[in-house]
PDB file of C-alpha atoms in Angstrom:
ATOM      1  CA  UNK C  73     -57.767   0.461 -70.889  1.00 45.00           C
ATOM      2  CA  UNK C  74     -59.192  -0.579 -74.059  1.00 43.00           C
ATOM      3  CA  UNK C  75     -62.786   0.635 -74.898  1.00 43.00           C
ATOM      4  CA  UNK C  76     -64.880  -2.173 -73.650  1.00 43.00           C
ATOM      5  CA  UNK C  77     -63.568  -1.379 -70.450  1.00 44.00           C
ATOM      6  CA  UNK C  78     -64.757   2.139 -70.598  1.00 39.00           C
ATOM      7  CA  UNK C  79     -68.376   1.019 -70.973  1.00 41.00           C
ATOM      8  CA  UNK C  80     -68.323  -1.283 -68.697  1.00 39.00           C
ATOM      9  CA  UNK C  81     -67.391   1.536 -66.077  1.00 40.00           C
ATOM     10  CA  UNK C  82     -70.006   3.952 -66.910  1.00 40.00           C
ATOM     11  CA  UNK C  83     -72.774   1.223 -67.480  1.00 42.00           C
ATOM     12  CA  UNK C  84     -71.535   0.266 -63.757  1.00 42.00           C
ATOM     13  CA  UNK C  85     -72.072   3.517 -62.484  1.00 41.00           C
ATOM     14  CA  UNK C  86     -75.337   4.705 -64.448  1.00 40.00           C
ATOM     15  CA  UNK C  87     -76.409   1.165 -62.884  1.00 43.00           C
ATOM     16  CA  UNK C  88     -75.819   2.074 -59.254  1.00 42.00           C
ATOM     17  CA  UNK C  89     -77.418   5.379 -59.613  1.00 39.00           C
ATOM     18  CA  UNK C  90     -80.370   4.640 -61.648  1.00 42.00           C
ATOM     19  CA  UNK C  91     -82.430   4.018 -58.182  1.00 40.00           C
ATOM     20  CA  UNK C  92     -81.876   7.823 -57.705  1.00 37.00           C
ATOM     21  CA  UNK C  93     -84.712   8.457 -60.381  1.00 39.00           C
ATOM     22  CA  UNK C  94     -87.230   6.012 -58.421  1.00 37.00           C
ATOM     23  CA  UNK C  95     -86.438   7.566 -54.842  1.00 39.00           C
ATOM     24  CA  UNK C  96     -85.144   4.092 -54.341  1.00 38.00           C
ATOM     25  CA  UNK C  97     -82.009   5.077 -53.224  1.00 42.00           C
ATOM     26  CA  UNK C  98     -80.498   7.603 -51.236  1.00 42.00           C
ATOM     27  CA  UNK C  99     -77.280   9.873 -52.768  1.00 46.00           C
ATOM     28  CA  UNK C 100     -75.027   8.587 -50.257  1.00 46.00           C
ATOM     29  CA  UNK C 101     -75.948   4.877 -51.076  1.00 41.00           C
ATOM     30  CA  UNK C 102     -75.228   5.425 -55.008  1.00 43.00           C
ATOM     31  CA  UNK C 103     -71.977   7.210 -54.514  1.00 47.00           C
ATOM     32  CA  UNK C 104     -70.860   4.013 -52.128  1.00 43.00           C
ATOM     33  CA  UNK C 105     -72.597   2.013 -54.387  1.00 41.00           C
ATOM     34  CA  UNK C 106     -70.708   3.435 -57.527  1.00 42.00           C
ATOM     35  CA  UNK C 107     -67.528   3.557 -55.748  1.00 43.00           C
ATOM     36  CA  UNK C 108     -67.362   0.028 -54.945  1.00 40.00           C
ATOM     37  CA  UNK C 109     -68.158  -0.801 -58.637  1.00 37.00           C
ATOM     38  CA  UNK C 110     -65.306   1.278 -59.833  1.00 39.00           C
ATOM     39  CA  UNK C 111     -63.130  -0.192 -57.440  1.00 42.00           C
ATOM     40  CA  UNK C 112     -64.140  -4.028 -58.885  1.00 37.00           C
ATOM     41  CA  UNK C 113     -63.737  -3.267 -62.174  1.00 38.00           C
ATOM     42  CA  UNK C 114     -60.137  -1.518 -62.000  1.00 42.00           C
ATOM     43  CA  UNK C 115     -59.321  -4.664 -59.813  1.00 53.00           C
ATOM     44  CA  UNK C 116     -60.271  -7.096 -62.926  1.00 56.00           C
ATOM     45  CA  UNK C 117     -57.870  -4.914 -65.105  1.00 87.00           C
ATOM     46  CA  UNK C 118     -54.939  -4.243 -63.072  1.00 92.00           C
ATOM     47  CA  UNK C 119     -51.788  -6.325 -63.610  1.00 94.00           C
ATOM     48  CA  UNK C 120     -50.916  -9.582 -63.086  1.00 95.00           C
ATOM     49  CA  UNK C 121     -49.104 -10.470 -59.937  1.00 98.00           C
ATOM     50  CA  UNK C 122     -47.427 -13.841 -59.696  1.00 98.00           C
ATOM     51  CA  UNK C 123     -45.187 -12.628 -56.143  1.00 98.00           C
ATOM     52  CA  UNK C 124     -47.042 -14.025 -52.867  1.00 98.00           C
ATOM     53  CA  UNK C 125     -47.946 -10.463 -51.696  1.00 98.00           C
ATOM     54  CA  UNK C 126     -47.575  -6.818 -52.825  1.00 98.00           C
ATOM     55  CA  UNK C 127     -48.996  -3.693 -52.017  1.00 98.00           C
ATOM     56  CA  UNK C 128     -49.351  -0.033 -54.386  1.00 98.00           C
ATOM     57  CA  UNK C 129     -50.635   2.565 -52.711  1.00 98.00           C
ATOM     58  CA  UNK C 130     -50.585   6.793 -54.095  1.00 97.00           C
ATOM     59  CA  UNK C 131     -49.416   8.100 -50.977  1.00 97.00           C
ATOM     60  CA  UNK C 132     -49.711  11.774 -51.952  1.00 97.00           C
ATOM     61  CA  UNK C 133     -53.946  10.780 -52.048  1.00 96.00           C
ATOM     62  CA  UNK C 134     -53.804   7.763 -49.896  1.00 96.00           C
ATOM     63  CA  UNK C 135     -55.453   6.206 -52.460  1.00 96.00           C
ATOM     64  CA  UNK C 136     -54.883   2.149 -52.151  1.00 97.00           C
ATOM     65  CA  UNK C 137     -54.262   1.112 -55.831  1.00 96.00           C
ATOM     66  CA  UNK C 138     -53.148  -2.728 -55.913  1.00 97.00           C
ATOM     67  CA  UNK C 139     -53.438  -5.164 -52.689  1.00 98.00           C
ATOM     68  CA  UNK C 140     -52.665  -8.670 -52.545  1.00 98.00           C
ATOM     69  CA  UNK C 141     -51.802 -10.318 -49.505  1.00 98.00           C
ATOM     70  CA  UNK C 142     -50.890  -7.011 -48.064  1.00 98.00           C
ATOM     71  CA  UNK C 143     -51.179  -8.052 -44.173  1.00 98.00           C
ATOM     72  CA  UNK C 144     -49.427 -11.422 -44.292  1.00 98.00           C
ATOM     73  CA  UNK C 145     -46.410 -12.221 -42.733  1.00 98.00           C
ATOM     74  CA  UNK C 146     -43.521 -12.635 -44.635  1.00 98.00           C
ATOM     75  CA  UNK C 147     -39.736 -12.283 -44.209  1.00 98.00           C
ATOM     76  CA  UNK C 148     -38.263  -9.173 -46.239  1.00 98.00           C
ATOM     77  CA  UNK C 149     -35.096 -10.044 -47.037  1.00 98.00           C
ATOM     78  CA  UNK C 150     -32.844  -7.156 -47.622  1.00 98.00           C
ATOM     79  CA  UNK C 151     -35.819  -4.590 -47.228  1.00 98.00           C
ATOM     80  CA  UNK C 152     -34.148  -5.036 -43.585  1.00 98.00           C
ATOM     81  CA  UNK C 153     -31.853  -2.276 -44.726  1.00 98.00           C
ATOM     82  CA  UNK C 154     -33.992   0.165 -45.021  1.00 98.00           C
ATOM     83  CA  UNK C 155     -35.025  -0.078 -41.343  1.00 98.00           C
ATOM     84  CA  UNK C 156     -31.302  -0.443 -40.287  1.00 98.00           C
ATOM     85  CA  UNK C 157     -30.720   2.875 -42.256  1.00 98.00           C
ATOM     86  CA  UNK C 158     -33.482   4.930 -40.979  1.00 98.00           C
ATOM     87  CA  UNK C 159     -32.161   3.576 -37.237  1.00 98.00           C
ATOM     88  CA  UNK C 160     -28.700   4.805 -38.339  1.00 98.00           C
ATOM     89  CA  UNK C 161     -29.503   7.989 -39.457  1.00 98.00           C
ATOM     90  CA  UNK C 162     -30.985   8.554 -36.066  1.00 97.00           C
ATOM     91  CA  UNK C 163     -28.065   7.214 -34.087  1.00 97.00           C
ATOM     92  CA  UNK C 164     -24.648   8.755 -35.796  1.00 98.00           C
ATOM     93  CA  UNK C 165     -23.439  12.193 -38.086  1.00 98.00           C
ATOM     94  CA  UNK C 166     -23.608  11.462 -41.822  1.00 98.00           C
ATOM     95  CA  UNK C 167     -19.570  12.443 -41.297  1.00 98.00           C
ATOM     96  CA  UNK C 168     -18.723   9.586 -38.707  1.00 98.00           C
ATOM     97  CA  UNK C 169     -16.068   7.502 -39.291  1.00 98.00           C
ATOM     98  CA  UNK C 170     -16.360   3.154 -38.599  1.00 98.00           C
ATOM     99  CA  UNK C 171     -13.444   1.238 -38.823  1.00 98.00           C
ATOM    100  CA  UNK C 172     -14.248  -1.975 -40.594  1.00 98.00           C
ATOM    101  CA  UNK C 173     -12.931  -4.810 -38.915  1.00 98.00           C
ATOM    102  CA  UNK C 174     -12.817  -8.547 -39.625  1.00 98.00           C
ATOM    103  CA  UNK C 175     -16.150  -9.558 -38.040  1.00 98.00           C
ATOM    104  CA  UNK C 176     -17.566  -7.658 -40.293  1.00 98.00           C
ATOM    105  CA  UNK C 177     -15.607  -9.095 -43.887  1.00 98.00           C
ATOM    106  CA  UNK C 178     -16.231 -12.079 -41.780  1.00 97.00           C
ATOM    107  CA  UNK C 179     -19.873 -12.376 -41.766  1.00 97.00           C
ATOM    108  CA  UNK C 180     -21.260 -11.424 -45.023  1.00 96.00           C
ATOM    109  CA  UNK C 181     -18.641 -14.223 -46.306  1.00 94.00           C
ATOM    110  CA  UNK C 182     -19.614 -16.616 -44.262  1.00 94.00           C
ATOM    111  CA  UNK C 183     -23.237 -16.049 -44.879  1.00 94.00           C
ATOM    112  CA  UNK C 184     -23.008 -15.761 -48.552  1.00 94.00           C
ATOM    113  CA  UNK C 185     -24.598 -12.421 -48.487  1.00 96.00           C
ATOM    114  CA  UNK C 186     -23.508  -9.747 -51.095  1.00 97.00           C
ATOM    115  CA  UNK C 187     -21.081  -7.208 -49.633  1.00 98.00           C
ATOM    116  CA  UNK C 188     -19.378  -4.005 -50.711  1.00 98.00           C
ATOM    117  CA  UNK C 189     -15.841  -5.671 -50.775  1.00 98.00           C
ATOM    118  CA  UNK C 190     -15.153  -4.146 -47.534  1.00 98.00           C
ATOM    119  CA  UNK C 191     -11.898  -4.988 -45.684  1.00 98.00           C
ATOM    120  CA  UNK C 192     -10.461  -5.068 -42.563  1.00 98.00           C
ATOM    121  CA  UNK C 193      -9.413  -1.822 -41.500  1.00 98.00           C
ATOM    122  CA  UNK C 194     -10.942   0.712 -43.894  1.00 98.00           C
ATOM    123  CA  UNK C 195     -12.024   3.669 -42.176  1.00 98.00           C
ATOM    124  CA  UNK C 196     -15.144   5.016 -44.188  1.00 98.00           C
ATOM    125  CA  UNK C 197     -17.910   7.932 -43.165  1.00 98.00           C
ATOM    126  CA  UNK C 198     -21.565   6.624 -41.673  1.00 98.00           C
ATOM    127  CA  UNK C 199     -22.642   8.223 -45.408  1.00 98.00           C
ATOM    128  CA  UNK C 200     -20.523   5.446 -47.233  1.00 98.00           C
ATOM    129  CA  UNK C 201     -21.459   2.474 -45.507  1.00 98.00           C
ATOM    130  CA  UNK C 202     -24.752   3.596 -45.874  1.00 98.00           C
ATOM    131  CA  UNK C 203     -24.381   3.656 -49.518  1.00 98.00           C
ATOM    132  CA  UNK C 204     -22.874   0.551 -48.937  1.00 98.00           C
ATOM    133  CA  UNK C 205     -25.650  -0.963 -47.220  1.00 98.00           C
ATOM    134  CA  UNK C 206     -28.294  -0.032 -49.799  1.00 98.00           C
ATOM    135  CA  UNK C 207     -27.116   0.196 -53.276  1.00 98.00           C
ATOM    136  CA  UNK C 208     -24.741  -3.307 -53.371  1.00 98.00           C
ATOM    137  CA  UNK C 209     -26.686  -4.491 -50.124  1.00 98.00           C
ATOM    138  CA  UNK C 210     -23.163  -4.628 -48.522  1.00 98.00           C
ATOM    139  CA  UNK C 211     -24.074  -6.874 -45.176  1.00 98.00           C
ATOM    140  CA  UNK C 212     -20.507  -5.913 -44.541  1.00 98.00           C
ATOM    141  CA  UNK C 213     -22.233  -2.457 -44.121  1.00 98.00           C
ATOM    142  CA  UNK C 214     -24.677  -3.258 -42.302  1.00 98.00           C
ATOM    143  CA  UNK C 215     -22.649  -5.543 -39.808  1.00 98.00           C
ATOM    144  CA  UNK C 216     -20.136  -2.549 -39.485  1.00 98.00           C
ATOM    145  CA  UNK C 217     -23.069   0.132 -38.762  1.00 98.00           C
ATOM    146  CA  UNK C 218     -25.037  -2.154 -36.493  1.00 98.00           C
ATOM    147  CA  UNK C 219     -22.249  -3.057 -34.625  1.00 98.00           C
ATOM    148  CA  UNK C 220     -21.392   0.443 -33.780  1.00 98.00           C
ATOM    149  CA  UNK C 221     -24.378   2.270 -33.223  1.00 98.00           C
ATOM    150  CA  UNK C 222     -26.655  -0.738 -31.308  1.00 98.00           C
ATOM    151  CA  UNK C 223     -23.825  -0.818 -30.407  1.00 98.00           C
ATOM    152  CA  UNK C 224     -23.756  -4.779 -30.928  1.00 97.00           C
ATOM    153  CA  UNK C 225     -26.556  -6.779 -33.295  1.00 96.00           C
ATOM    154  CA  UNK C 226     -29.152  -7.309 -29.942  1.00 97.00           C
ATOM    155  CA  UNK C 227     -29.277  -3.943 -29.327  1.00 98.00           C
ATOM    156  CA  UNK C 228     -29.487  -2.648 -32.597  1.00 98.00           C
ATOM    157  CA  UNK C 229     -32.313  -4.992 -33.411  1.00 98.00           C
ATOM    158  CA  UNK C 230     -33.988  -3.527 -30.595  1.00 98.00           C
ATOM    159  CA  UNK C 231     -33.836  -0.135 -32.067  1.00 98.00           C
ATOM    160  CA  UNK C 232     -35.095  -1.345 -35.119  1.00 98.00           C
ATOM    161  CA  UNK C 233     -38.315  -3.272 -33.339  1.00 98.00           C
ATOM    162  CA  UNK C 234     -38.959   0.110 -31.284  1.00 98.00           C
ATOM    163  CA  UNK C 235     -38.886   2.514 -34.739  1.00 98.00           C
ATOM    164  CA  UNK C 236     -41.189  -0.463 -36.534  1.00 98.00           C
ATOM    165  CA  UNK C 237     -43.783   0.054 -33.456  1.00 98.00           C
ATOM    166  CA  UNK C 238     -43.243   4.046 -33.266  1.00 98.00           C
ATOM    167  CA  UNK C 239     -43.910   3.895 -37.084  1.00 98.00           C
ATOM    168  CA  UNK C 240     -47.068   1.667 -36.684  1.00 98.00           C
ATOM    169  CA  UNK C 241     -45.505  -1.117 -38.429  1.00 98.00           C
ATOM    170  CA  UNK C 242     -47.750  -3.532 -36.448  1.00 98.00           C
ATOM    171  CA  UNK C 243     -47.256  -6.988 -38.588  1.00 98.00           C
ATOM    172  CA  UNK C 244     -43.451  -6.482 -38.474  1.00 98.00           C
ATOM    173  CA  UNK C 245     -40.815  -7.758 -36.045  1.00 98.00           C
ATOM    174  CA  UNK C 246     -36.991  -7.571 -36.721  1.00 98.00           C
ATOM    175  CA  UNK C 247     -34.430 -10.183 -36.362  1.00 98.00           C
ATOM    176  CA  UNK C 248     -31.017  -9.098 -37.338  1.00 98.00           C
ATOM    177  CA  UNK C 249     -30.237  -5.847 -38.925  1.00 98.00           C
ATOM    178  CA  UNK C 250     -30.175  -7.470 -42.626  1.00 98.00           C
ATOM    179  CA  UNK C 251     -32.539 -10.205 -43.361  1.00 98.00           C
ATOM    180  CA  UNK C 252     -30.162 -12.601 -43.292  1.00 97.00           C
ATOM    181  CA  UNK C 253     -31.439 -16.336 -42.520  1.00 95.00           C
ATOM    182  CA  UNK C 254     -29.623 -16.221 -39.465  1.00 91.00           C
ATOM    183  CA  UNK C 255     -30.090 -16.241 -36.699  1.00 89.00           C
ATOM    184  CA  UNK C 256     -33.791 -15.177 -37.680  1.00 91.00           C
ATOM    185  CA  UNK C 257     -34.722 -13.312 -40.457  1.00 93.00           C
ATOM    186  CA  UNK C 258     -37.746 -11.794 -39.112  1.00 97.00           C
ATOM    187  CA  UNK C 259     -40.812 -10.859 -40.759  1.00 98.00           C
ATOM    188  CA  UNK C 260     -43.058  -7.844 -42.257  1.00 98.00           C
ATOM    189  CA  UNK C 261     -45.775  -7.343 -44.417  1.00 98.00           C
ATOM    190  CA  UNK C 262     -46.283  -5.334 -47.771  1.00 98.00           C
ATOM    191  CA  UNK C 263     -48.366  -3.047 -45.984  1.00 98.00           C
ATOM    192  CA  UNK C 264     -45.937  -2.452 -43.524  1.00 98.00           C
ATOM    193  CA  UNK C 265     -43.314  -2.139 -46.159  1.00 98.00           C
ATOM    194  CA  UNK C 266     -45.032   0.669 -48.022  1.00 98.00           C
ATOM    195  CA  UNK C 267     -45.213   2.744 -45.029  1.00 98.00           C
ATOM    196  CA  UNK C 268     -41.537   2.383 -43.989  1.00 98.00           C
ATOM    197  CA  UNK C 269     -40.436   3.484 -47.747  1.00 98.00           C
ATOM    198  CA  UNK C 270     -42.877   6.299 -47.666  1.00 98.00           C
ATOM    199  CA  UNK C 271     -41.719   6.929 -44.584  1.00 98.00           C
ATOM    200  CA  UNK C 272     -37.580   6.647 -45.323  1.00 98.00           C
ATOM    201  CA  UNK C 273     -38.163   8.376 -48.933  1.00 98.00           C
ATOM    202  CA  UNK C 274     -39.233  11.150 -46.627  1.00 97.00           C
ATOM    203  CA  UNK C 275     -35.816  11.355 -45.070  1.00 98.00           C
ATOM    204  CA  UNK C 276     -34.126  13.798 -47.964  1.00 98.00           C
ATOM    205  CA  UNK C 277     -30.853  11.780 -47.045  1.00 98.00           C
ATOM    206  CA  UNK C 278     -32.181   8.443 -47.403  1.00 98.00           C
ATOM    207  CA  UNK C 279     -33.920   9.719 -50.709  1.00 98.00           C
ATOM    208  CA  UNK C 280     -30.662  10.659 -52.001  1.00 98.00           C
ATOM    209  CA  UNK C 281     -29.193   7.261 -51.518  1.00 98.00           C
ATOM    210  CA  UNK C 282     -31.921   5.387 -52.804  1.00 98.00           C
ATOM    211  CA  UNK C 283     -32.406   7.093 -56.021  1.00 97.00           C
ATOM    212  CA  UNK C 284     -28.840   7.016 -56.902  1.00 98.00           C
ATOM    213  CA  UNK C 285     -27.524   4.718 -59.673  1.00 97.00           C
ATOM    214  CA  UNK C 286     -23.834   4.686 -58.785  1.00 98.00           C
ATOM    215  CA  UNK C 287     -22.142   5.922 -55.869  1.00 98.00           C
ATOM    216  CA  UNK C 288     -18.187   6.204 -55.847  1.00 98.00           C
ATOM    217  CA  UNK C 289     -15.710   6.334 -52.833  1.00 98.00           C
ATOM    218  CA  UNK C 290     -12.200   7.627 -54.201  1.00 98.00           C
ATOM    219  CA  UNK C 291      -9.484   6.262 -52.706  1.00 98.00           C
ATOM    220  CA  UNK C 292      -7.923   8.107 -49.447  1.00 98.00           C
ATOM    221  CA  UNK C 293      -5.075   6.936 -47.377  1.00 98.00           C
ATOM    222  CA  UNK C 294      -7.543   4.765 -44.786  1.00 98.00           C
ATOM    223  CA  UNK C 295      -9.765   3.391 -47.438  1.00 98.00           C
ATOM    224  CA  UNK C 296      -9.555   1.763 -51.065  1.00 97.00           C
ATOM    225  CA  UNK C 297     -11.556   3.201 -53.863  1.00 98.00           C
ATOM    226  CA  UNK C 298     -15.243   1.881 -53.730  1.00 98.00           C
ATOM    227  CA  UNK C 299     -17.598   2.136 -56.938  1.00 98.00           C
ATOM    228  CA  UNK C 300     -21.414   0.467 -55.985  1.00 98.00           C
ATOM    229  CA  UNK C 301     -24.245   0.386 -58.310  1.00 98.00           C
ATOM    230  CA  UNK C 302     -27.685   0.119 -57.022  1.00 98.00           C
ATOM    231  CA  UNK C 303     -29.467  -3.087 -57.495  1.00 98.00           C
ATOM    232  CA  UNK C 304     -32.994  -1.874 -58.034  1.00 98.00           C
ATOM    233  CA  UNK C 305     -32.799  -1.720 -61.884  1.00 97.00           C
ATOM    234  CA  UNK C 306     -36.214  -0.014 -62.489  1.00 98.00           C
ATOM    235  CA  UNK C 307     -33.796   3.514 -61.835  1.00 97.00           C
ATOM    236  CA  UNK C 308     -33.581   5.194 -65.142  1.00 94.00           C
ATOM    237  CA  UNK C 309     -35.709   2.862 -66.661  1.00 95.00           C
ATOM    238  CA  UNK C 310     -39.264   3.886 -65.288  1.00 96.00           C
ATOM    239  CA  UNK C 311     -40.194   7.517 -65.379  1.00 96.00           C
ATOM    240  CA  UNK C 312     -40.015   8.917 -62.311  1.00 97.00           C
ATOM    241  CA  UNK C 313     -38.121   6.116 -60.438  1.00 98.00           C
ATOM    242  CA  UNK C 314     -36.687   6.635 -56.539  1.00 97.00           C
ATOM    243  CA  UNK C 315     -35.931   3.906 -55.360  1.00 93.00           C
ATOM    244  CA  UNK C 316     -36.166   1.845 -52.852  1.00 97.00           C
ATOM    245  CA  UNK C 317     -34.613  -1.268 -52.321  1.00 98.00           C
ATOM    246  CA  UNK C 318     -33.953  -5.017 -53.622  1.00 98.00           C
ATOM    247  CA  UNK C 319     -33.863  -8.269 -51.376  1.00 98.00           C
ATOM    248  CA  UNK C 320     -33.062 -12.248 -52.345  1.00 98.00           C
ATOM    249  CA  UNK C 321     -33.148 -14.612 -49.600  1.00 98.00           C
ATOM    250  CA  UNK C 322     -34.369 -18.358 -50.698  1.00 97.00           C
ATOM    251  CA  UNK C 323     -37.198 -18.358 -47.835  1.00 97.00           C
ATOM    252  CA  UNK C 324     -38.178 -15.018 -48.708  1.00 98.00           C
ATOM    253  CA  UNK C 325     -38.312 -15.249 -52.642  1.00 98.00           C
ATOM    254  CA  UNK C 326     -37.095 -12.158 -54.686  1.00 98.00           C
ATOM    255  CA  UNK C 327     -38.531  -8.813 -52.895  1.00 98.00           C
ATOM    256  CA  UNK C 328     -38.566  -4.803 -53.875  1.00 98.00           C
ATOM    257  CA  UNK C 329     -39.588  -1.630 -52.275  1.00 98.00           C
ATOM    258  CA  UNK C 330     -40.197   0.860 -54.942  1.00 98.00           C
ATOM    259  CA  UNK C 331     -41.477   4.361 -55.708  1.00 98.00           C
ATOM    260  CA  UNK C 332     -41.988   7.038 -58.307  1.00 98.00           C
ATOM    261  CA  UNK C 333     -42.987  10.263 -58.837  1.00 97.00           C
ATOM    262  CA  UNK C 334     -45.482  10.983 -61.688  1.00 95.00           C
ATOM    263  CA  UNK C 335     -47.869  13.648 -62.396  1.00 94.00           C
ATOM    264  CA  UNK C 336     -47.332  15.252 -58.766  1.00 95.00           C
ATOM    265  CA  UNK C 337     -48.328  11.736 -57.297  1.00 96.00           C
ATOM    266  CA  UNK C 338     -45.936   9.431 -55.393  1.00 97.00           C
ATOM    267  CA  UNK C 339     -46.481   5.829 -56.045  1.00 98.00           C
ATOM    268  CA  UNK C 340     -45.307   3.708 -53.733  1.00 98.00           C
ATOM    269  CA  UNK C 341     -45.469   0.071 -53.685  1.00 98.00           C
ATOM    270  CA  UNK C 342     -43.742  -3.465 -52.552  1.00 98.00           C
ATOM    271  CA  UNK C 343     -43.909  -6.874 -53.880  1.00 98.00           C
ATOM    272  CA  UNK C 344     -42.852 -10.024 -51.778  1.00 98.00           C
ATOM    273  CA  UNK C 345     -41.713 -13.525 -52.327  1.00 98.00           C
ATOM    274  CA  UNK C 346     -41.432 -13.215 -56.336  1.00 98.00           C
ATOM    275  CA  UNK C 347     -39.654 -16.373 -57.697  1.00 98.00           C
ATOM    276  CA  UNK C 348     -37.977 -14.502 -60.738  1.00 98.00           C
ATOM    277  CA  UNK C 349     -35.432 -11.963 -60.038  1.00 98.00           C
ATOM    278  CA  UNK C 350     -36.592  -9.830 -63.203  1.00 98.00           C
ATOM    279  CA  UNK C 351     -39.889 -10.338 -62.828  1.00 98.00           C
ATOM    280  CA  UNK C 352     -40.416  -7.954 -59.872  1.00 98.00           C
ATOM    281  CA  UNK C 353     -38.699  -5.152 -61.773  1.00 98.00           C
ATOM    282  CA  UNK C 354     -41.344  -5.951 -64.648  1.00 98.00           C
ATOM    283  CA  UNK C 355     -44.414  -6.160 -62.431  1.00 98.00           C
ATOM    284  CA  UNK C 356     -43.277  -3.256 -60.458  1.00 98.00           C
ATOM    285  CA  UNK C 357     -43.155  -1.400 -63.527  1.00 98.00           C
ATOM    286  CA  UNK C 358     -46.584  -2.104 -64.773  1.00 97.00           C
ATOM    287  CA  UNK C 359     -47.980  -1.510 -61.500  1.00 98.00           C
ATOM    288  CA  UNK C 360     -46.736   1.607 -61.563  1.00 97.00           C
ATOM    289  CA  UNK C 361     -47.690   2.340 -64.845  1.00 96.00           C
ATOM    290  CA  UNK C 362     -51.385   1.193 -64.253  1.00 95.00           C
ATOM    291  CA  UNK C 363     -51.822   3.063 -61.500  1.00 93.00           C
ATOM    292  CA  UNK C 364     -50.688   6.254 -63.430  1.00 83.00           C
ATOM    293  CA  UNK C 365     -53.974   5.288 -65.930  1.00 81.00           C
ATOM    294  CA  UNK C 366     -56.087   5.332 -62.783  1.00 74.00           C
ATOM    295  CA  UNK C 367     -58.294   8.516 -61.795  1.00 67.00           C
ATOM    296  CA  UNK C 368     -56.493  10.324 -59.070  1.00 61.00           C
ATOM    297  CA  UNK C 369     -59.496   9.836 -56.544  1.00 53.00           C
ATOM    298  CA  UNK C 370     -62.513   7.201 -55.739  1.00 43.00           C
ATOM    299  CA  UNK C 371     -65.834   8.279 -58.201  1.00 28.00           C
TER     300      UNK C 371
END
């Protein structure tokens, strides 16, 4: 924050609490006073945001840092995953094995979803396909995982719907197991979004997925040799980066769930229906980077 901005912070709050010399004023009404003064002037000089909503909250505080749009409705994309793994990992054994068949090849192809070049008959571990599922965004993956352990897409989905409401995800509703268009995408919020990464990031397994870069399957004698890298490309490139997850669907615009650990803080934020692919990986990195400049509590 450049030095003009300084001043105009501590003229802000020497301004709310002059009344407190003239018994004008109680304490309590200059702190809130103060506080909501701070809280304008940090919004003028946060980052820009051109995505439709996105949320940035220090969840080791609970300090809100960047809102916009937080509570509206929006589909997710891909962030679907993250629910369908969470569901997963409280369905199956990491050690599982699925048999892929062709339903599953069958319809991230005919969706024109990405995939983790899954074939028909593979037999891989519930801990590959979900490494499948989240770094590529395999909807192979997904289809495969869902189809087991729902076991079928309806009932999966309703698994997912009941851990959204258990988690107090109230503006979210699922409608397949991986954002796909079809046959309904569903919806979330940022908010909502936040809380489910702070939430999975909490799961040391899901943690270890997310914040890994590459991930490779060797080849056995039921499976070909798989290498996925993880789409979310602020890993390695902003300190402290663990993930979460990217999503592209043309209705819901470019979307990210992201975190980082700085200074004994997690950050963790989401943006929503960005129309540049880079651009979230840009914002989210400023975002984060802003909100490291921040004080670590209200005034």
């Amino acid at each position: 924050m450049q030095n003009g901005g300084f001043r105009l912070i501590i003229c802000a709050t020497l301004a709310a609490l002059a009344p407190l010399a003239t018994g004008l004023a109680t304490p309590a009404h200059a702190q809130q006073d103060a506080r909501q003064l701070f809280r304008n002037v940090a919004r003028q000089d946060a980052p820009a945001v051109a995505a439709r909503a996105a949320y940035l909250v220090d969840t080791t505080t609970g300090t809100v840092r960047f809102s916009k749009r937080a509570t509206q409705r929006l589909p997710v994309a891909s962030l679907t995953k993250v629910m369908t793994a969470y569901v997963v990992l409280r369905e199956a054994e990491l050690d599982d094995v699925v048999t892929v068949n062709s339903s599953d090849v069958r319809h991230a192809t005919a969706n024109g979803a990405t995939t983790a070049a899954l074939r028909a008959g593979e037999r891989l571990t519930v801990r590959d396909l979900l490494y499948g599922a989240m770094l590529p965004s395999g909807a192979d993956a997904t289809h495969a995982l869902a189809r087991v352990y729902g076991p079928g897409d309806s009932r999966f989905v309703a698994k997912m719907n009941a851990a959204a409401r258990s988690l107090g995800l109230t503006g979210t509703r699922y409608g397949n197991p991986d954002g796909l268009p079809k046959p309904s995408p569903g919806y979330s919020t940022a908010q909502d979004q936040a809380k489910l990464t702070e939430t999975a990031l909490g799961d040391p397994v899901l943690l270890a997925i997310a914040s890994t870069a590459r991930y490779t399957v060797p080849a056995s004698k039921v499976h070909r040799a798989h290498v996925w890298t993880n789409s979310n490309k602020l890993l390695g490139k902003s300190a402290g980066a663990v993930g979460l997850k990217t999503g592209y669907t043309r209705a819901a615009g470019y979307c990210l769930s992201f975190a980082a650990d700085r200074d004994g803080h997690r950050i963790v934020g989401v943006i929503l229906g960005e129309s540049n692919a880079d651009r979230r990986f840009q914002t989210a990195g400023r975002l984060l980077n802003w909100a490291g400049e921040q004080p670590t509590s209200d005034v």
